[in-house]
mmCIF file of C-alpha atoms in Angstrom:
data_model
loop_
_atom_site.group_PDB
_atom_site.id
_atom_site.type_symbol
_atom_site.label_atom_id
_atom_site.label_comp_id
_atom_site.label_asym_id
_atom_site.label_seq_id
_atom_site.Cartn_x
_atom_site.Cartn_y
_atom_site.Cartn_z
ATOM 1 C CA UNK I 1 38.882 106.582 195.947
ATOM 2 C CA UNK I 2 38.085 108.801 193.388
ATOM 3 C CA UNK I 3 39.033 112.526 193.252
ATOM 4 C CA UNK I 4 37.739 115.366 191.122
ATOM 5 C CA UNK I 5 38.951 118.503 191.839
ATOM 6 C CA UNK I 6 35.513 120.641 190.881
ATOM 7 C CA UNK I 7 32.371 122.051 192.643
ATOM 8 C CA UNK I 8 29.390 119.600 192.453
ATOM 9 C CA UNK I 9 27.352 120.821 189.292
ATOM 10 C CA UNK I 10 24.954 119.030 186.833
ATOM 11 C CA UNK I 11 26.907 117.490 184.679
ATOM 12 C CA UNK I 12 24.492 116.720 181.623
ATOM 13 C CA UNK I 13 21.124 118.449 180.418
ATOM 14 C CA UNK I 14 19.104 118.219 177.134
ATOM 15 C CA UNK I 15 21.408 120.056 174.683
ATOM 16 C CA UNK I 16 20.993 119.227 171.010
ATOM 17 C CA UNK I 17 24.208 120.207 169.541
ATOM 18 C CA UNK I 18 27.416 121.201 170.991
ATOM 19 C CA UNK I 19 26.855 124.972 168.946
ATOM 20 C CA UNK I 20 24.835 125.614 171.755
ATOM 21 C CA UNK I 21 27.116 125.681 174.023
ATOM 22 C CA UNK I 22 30.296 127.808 172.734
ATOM 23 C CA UNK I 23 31.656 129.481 176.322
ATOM 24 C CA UNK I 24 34.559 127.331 177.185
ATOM 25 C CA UNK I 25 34.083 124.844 180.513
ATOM 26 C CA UNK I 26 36.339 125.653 183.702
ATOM 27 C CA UNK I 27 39.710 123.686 184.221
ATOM 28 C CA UNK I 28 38.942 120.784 184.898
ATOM 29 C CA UNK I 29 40.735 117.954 186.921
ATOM 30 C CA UNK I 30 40.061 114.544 187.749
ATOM 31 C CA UNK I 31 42.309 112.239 189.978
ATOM 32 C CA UNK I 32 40.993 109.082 189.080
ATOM 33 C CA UNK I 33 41.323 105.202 190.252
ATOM 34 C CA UNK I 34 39.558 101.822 189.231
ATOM 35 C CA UNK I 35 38.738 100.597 192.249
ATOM 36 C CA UNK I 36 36.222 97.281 192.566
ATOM 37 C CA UNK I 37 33.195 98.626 194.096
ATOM 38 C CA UNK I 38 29.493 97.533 193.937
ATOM 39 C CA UNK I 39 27.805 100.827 194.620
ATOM 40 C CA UNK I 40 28.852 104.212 194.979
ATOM 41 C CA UNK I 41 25.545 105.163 196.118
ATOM 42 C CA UNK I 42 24.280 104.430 199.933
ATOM 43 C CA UNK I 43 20.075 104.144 198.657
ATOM 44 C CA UNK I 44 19.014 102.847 196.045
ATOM 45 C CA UNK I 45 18.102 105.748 193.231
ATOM 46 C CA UNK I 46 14.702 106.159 191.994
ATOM 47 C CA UNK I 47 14.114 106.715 188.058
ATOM 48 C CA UNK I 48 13.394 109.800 187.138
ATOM 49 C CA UNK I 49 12.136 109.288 183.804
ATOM 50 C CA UNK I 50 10.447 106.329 181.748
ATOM 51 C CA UNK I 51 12.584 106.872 178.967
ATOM 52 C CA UNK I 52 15.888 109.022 177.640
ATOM 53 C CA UNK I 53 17.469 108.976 174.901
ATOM 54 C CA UNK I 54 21.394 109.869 174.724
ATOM 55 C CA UNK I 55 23.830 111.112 172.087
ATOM 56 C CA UNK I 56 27.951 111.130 172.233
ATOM 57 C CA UNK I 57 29.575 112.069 169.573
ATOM 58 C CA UNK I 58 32.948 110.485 167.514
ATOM 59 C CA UNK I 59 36.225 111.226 168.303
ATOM 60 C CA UNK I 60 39.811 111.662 167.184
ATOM 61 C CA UNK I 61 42.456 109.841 169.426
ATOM 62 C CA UNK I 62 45.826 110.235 169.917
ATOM 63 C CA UNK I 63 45.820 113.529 167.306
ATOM 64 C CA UNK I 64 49.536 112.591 166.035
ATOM 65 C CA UNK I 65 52.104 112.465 168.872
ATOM 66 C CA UNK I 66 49.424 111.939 171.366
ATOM 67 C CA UNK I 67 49.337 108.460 171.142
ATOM 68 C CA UNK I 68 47.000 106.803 174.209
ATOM 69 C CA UNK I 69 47.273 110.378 175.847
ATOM 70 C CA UNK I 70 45.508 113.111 174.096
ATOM 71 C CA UNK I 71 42.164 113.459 172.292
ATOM 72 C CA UNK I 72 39.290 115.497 171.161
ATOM 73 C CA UNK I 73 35.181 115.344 170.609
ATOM 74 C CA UNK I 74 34.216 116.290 167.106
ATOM 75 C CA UNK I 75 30.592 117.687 166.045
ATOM 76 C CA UNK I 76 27.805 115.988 164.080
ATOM 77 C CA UNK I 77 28.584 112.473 164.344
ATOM 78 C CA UNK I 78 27.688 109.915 166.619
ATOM 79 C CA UNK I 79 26.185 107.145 168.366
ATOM 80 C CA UNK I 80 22.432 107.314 170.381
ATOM 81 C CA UNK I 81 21.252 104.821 173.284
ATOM 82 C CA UNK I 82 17.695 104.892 174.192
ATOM 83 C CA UNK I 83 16.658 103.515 177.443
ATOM 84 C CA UNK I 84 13.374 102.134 178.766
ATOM 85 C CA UNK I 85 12.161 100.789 182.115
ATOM 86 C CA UNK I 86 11.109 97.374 181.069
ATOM 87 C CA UNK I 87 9.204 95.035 183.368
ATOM 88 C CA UNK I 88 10.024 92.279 181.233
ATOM 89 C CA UNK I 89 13.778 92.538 181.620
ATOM 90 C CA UNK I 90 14.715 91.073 185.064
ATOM 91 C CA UNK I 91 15.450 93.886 187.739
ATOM 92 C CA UNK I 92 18.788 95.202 188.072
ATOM 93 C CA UNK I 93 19.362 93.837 184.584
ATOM 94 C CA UNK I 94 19.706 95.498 181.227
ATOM 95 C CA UNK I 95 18.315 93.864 177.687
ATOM 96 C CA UNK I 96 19.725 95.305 174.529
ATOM 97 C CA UNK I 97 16.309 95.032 172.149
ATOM 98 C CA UNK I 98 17.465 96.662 168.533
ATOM 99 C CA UNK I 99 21.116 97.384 167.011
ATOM 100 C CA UNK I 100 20.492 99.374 164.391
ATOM 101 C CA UNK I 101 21.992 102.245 162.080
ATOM 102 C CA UNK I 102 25.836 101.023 159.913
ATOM 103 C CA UNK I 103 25.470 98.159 157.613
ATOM 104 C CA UNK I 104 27.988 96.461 159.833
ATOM 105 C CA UNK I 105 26.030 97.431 163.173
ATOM 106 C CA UNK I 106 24.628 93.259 162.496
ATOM 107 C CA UNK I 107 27.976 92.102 163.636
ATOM 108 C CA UNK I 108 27.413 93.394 166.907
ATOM 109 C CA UNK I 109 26.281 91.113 170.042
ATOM 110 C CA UNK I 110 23.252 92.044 171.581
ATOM 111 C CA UNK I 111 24.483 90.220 174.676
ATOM 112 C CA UNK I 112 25.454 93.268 177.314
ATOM 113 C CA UNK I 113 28.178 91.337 178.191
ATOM 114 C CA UNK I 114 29.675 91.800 175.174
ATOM 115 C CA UNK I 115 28.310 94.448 173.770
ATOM 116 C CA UNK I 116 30.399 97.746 174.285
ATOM 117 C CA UNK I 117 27.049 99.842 175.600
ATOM 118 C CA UNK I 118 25.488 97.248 177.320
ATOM 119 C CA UNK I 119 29.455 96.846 179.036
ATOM 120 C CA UNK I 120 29.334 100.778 180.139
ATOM 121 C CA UNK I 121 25.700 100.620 181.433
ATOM 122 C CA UNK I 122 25.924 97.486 183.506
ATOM 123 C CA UNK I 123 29.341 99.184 185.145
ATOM 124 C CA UNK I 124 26.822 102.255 186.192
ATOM 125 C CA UNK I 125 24.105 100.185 187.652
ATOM 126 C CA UNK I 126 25.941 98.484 189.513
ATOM 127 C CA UNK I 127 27.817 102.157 190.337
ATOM 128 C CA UNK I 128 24.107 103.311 191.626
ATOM 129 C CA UNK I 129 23.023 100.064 193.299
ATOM 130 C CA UNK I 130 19.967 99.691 190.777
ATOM 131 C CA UNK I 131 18.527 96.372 192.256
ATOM 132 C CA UNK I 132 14.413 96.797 191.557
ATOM 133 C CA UNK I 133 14.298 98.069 188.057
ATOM 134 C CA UNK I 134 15.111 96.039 184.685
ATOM 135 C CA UNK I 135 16.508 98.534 181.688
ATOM 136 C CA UNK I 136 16.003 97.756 178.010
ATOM 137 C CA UNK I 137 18.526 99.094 175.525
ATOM 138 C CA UNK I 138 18.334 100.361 172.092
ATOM 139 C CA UNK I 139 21.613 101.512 169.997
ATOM 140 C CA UNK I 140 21.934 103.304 166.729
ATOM 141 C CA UNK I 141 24.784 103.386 165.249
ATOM 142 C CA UNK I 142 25.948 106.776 163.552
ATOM 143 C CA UNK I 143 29.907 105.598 163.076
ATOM 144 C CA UNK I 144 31.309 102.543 161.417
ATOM 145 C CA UNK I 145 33.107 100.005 163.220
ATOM 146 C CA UNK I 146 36.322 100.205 162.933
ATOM 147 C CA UNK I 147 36.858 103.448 161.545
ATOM 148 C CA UNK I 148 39.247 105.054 163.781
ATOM 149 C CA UNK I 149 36.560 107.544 165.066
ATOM 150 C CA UNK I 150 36.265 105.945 168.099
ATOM 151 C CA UNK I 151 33.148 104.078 167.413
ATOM 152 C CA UNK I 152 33.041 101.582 170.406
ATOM 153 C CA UNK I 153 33.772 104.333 172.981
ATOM 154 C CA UNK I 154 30.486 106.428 171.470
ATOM 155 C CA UNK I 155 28.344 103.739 171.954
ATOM 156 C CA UNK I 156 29.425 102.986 175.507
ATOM 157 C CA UNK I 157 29.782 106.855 176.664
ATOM 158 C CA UNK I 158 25.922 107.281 175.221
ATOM 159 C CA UNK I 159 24.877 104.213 177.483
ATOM 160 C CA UNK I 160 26.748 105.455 180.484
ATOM 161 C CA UNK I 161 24.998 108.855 180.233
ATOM 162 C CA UNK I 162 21.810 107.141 179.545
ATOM 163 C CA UNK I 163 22.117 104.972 182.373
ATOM 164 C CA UNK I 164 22.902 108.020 184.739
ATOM 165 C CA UNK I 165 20.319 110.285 183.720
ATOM 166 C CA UNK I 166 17.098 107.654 184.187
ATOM 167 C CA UNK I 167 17.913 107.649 187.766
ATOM 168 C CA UNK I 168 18.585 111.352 187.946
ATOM 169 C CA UNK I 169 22.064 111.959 187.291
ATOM 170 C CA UNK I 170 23.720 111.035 190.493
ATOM 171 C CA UNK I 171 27.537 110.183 189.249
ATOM 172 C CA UNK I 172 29.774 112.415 187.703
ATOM 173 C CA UNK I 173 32.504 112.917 184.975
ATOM 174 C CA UNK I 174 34.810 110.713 186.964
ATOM 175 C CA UNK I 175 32.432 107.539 187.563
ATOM 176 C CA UNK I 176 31.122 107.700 184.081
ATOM 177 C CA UNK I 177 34.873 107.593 182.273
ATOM 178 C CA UNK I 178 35.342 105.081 184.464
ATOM 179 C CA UNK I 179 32.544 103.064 183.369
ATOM 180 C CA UNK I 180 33.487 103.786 180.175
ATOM 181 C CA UNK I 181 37.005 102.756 180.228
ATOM 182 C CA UNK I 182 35.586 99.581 182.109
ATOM 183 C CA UNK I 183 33.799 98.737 178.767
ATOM 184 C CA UNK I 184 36.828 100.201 175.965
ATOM 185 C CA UNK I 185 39.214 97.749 178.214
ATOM 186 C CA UNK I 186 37.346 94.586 177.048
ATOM 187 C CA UNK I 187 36.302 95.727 173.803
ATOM 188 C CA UNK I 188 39.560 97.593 172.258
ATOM 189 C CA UNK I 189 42.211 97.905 174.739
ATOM 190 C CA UNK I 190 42.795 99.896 178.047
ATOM 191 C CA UNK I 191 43.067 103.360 176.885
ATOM 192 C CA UNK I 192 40.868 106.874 177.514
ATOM 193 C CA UNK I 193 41.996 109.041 175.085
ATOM 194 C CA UNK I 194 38.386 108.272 172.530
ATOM 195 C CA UNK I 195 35.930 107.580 176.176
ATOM 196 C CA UNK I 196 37.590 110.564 178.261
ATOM 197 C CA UNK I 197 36.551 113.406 174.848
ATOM 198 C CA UNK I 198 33.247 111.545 174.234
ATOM 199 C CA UNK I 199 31.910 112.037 177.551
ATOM 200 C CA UNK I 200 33.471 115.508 178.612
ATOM 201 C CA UNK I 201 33.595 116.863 175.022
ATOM 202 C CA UNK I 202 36.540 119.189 173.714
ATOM 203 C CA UNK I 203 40.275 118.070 174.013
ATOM 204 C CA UNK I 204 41.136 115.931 176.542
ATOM 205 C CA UNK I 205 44.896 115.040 177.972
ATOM 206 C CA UNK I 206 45.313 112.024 180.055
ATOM 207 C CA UNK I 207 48.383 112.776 182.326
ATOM 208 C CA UNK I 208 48.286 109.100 184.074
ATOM 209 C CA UNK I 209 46.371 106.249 183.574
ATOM 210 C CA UNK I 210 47.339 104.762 187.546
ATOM 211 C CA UNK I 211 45.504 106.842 189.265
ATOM 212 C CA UNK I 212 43.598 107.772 185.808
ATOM 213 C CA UNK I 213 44.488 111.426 185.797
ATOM 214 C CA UNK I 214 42.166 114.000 183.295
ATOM 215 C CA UNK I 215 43.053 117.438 181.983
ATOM 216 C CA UNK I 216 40.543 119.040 179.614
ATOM 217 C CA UNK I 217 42.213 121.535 177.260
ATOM 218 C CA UNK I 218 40.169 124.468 176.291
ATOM 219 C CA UNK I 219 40.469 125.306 172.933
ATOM 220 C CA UNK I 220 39.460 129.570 172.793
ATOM 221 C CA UNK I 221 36.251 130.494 172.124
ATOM 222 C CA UNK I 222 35.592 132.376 168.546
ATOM 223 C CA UNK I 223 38.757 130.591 167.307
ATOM 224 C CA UNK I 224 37.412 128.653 163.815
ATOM 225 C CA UNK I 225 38.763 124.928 164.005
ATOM 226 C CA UNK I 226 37.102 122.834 161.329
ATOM 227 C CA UNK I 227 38.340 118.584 161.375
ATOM 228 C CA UNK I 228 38.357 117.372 157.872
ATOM 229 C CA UNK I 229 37.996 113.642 157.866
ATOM 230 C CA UNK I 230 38.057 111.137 155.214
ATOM 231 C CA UNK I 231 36.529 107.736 155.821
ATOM 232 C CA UNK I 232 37.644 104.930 153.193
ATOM 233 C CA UNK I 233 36.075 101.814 152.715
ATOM 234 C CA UNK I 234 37.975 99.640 154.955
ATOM 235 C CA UNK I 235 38.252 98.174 158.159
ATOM 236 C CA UNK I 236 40.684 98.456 160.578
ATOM 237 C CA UNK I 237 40.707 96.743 163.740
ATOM 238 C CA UNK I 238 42.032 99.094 166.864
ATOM 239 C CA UNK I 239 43.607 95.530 168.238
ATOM 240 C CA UNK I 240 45.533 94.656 164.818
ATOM 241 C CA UNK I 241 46.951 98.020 164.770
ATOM 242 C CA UNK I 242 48.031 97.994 168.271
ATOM 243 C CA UNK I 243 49.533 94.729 167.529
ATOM 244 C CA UNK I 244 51.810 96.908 164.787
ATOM 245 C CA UNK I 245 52.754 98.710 167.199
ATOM 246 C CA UNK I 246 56.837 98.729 168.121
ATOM 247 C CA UNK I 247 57.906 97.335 171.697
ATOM 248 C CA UNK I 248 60.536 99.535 172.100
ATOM 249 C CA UNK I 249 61.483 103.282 171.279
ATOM 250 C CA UNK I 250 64.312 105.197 170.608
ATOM 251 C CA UNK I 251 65.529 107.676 172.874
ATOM 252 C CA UNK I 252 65.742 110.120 169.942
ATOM 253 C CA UNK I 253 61.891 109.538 168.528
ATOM 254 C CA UNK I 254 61.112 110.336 172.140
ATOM 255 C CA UNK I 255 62.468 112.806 172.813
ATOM 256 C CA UNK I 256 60.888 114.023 169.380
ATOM 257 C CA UNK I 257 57.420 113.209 169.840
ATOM 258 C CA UNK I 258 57.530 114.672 173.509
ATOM 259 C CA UNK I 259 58.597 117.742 172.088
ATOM 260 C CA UNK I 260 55.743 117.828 169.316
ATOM 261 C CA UNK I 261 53.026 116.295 172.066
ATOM 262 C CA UNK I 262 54.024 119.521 174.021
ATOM 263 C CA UNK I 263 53.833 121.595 170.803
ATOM 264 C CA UNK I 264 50.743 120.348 170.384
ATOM 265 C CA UNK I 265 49.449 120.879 173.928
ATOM 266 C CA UNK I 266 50.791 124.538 173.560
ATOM 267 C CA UNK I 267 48.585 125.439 170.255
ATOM 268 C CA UNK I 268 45.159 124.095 171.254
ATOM 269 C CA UNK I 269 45.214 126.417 174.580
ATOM 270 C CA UNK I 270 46.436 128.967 172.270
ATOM 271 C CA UNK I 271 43.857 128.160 169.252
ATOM 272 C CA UNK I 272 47.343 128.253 167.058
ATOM 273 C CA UNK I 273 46.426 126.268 164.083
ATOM 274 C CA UNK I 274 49.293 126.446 162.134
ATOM 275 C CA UNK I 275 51.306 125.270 164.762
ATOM 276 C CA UNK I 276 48.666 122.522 165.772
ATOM 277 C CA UNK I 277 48.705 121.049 162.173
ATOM 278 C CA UNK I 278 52.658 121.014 162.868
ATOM 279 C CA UNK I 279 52.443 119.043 165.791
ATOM 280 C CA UNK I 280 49.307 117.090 164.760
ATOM 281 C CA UNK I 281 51.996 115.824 161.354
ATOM 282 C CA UNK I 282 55.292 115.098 162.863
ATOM 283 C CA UNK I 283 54.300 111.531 164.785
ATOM 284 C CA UNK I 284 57.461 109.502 164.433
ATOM 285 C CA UNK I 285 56.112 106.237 166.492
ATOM 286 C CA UNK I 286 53.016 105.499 165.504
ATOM 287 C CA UNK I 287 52.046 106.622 162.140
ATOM 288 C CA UNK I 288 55.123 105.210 160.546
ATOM 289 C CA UNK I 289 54.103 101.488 161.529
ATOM 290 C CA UNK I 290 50.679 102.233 160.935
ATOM 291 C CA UNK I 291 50.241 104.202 157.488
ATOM 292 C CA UNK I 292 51.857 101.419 155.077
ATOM 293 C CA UNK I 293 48.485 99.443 156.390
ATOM 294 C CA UNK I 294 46.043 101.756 154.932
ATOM 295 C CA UNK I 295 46.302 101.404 151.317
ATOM 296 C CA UNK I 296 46.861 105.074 149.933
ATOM 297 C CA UNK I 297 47.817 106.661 153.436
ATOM 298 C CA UNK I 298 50.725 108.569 152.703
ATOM 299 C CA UNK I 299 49.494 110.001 149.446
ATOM 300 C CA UNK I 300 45.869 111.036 151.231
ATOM 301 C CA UNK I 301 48.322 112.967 154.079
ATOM 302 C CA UNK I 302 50.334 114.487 151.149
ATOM 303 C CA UNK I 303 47.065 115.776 149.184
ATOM 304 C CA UNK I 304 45.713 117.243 152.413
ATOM 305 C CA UNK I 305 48.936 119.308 152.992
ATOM 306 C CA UNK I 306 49.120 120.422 149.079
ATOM 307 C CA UNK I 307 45.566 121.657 149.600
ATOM 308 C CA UNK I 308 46.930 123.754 152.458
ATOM 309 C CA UNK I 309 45.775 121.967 155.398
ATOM 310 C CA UNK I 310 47.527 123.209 158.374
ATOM 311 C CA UNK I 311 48.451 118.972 159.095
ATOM 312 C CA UNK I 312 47.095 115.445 158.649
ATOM 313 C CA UNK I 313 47.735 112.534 160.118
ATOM 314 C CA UNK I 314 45.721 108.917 161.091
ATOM 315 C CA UNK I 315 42.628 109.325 163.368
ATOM 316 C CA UNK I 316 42.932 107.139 166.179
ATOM 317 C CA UNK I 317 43.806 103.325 164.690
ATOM 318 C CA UNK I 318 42.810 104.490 161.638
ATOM 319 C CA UNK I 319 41.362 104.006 157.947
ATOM 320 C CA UNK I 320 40.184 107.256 158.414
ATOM 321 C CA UNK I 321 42.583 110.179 158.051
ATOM 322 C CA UNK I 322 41.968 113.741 159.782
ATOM 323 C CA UNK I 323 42.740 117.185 158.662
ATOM 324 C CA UNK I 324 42.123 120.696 160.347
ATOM 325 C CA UNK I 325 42.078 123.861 158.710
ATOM 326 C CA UNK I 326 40.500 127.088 159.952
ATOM 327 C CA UNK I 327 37.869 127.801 156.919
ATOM 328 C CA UNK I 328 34.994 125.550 156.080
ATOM 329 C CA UNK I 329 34.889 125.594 152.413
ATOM 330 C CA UNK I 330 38.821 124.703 151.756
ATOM 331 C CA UNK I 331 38.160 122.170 154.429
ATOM 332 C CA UNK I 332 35.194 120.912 151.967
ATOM 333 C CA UNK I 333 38.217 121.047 149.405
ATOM 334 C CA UNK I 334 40.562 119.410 151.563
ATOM 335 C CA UNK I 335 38.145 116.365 152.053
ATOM 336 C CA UNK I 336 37.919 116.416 147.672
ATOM 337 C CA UNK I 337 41.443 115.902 147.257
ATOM 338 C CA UNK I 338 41.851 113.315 150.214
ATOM 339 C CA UNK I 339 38.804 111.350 149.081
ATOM 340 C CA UNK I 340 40.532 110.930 145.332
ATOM 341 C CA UNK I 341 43.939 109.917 146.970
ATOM 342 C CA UNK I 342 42.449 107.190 148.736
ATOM 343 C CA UNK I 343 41.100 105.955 145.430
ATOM 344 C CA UNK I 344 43.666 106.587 142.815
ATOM 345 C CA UNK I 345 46.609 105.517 145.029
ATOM 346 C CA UNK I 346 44.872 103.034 147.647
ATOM 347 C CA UNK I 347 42.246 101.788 145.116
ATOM 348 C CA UNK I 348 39.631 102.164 147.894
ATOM 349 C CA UNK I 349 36.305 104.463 148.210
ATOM 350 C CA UNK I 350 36.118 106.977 150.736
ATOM 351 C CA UNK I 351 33.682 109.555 151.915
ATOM 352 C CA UNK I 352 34.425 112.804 153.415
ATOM 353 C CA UNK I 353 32.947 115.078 155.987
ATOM 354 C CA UNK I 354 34.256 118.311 157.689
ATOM 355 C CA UNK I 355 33.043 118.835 161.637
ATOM 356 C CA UNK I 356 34.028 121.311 164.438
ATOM 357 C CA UNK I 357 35.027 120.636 167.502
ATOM 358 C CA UNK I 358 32.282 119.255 170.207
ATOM 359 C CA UNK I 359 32.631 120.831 173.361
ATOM 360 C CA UNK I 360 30.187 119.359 175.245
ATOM 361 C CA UNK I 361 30.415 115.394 174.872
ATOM 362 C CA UNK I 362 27.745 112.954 175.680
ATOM 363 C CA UNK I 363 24.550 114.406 176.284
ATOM 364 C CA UNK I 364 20.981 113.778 176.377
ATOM 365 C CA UNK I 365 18.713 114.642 173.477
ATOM 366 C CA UNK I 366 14.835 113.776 174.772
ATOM 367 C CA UNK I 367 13.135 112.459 178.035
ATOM 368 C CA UNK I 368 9.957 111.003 178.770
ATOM 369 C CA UNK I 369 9.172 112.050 182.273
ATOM 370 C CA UNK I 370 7.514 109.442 184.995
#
């Protein structure tokens, strides 16, 4: 069964941006299992609208020592599902009609069963017990696949939020990261730390994966937090860099990386950026076996420091690397001096961008009512 430690609330309305909403959201904690269940709803729900149309936004996994345990939502960037009741499309069935947005969006199956969004939006039907209607599917893709910005687990939070709010919002933040995790499992591995921030927004520590266990960290409000992230042109595969991955740790890099996961922990709830970009540098697992694969890696993290970012380090599986700093135009800076690492010492093109943090997560963005 699952748990969530919170009085019942709506969990998503029309909201934009995530400026919109800058007081910070109660503790929040979800006990959490994956249990095999057809319906978690006794009737059937009715749909609400004809058509919605859902944003979540990219996120940063992992965030240094954090590896498969802590992440965070960042601002501006994103996937969107629209959804449409279709009587073409077979009831209790979904149809994904357009892929759209990154050049590389083509490579993506429009068959839901293997399509990361169609994955998370069958999981919630089937969650509500939709049996009479038939859904068609649209995705646009704002990320790039494989970019280390958690592309796969936008796409499949949008749908799951999408899904939910047709028939009038009737699961919460535990059912729909469990959706989502349903769909990041086949797609890129069994991990929450880029679903769990896409959906809820802000940083997000998973404590336990068996029963899934969710502890949103709330970084103050009025503290300036700006993510400088630098994209290159290159593709890297969250499965191949898993693969790189050691099978066995020291007991002295643990005990490290505890201590700067912990560090790290400490200076979010704090809004200490110095000592986040610490923590956020001083991975000693992952990073190492990771960085020699993206050409230019180490210098990109060097530049970022030398143009006083507070710390740098690989966003999620990587190619792209993330920075914070606390002031918007060195972060546009920062991004310069990454961008021209990646090509004068990886010999690879890169675009930057600098975002804050999103503390809202998936959300819809426009309704057509019944």
């Amino acid at each position: 069964m699952a748990i969530c430690h919170q009085s019942p609330f709506k969990l998503f309305t029309t909201i934009p941006s995530s400026s919109s909403s800058s007081k910070p959201k109660p503790l929040l904690r979800c006990n959490l299992s994956l249990p095999s269940r057809p319906s978690l709803t006794s009737t059937e729900p009715e749909p609400v609208y004809t058509s919605v149309k859902a944003f979540a936004p990219a996120t940063v996994a992992n965030l240094g020592p954090g590896f498969d345990f802590l992440g965070c939502a960042v601002d501006g960037l994103g996937d969107f599902v629209s959804l449409t009741l279709d009587p073409q499309v077979s009831p209790g069935e979904i149809s994904i009609s357009e892929i759209s947005g990154d050049h590389n969006s083509k490579k993506l199956s429009k068959n839901p069963l293997w399509n990361c969004a169609g994955i998370a939006a069958i999981e919630v039907m089937k969650m509500l017990g939709v049996r009479s209607v038939g859904l068609s599917l649209t995705l646009e893709k704002g990320l790039p696949l494989g970019s280390g910005l958690g592309s796969s687990a936008a796409s499949a939070a949008a749908a799951a939020v999408a899904v939910n709010e047709i028939f009038g919002g009737k699961l919460g933040i535990d059912e729909l990261v469990i959706a989502g995790l349903k769909s990041e499992e086949k797609v890129s591995g069994y991990h929450a730390d880029n679903i769990a921030p896409a959906i809820m927004g802000g940083f997000v520590l998973i404590r336990s994966y068996d029963p899934l266990d969710l502890i949103p960290l709330i970084f103050p409000d009025g503290k300036e937090l700006f993510f400088v992230l630098a994209t290159p042109e290159f593709e890297a595969p969250t499965k191949k860099m898993r693969a790189a991955l050691p099978a066995e740790v020291g007991m002295a890099h643990h005990v490290w990386n505890s201590s700067q996961a912990g560090a790290l922990v400490a200076a979010v709830l704090q809004g200490d950026l110095p000592a986040l970009g610490r923590a956020l540098s001083s991975d000693k697992i992952v990073e190492p076996r990771r960085a020699p694969l993206i050409p230019g890696m180490d210098a990109v993290k060097k530049a970022a420091i030398e143009a006083r970012a507070f710390g740098c380090t690989i966003s999620g599986a990587g190619p792209t690397a993330v920075a914070v700093t606390d002031d918007l135009e060195r972060g546009k800076a920062i991004g310069e001096r990454m961008v021209a690492a990646f090509l004068k010492e990886g010999k690879l093109k890169a675009a930057a961008s600098v975002s804050r943090l999103d503390r809202v997560g998936a959300r819809l963005v426009s309704t057509i009512p019944r």
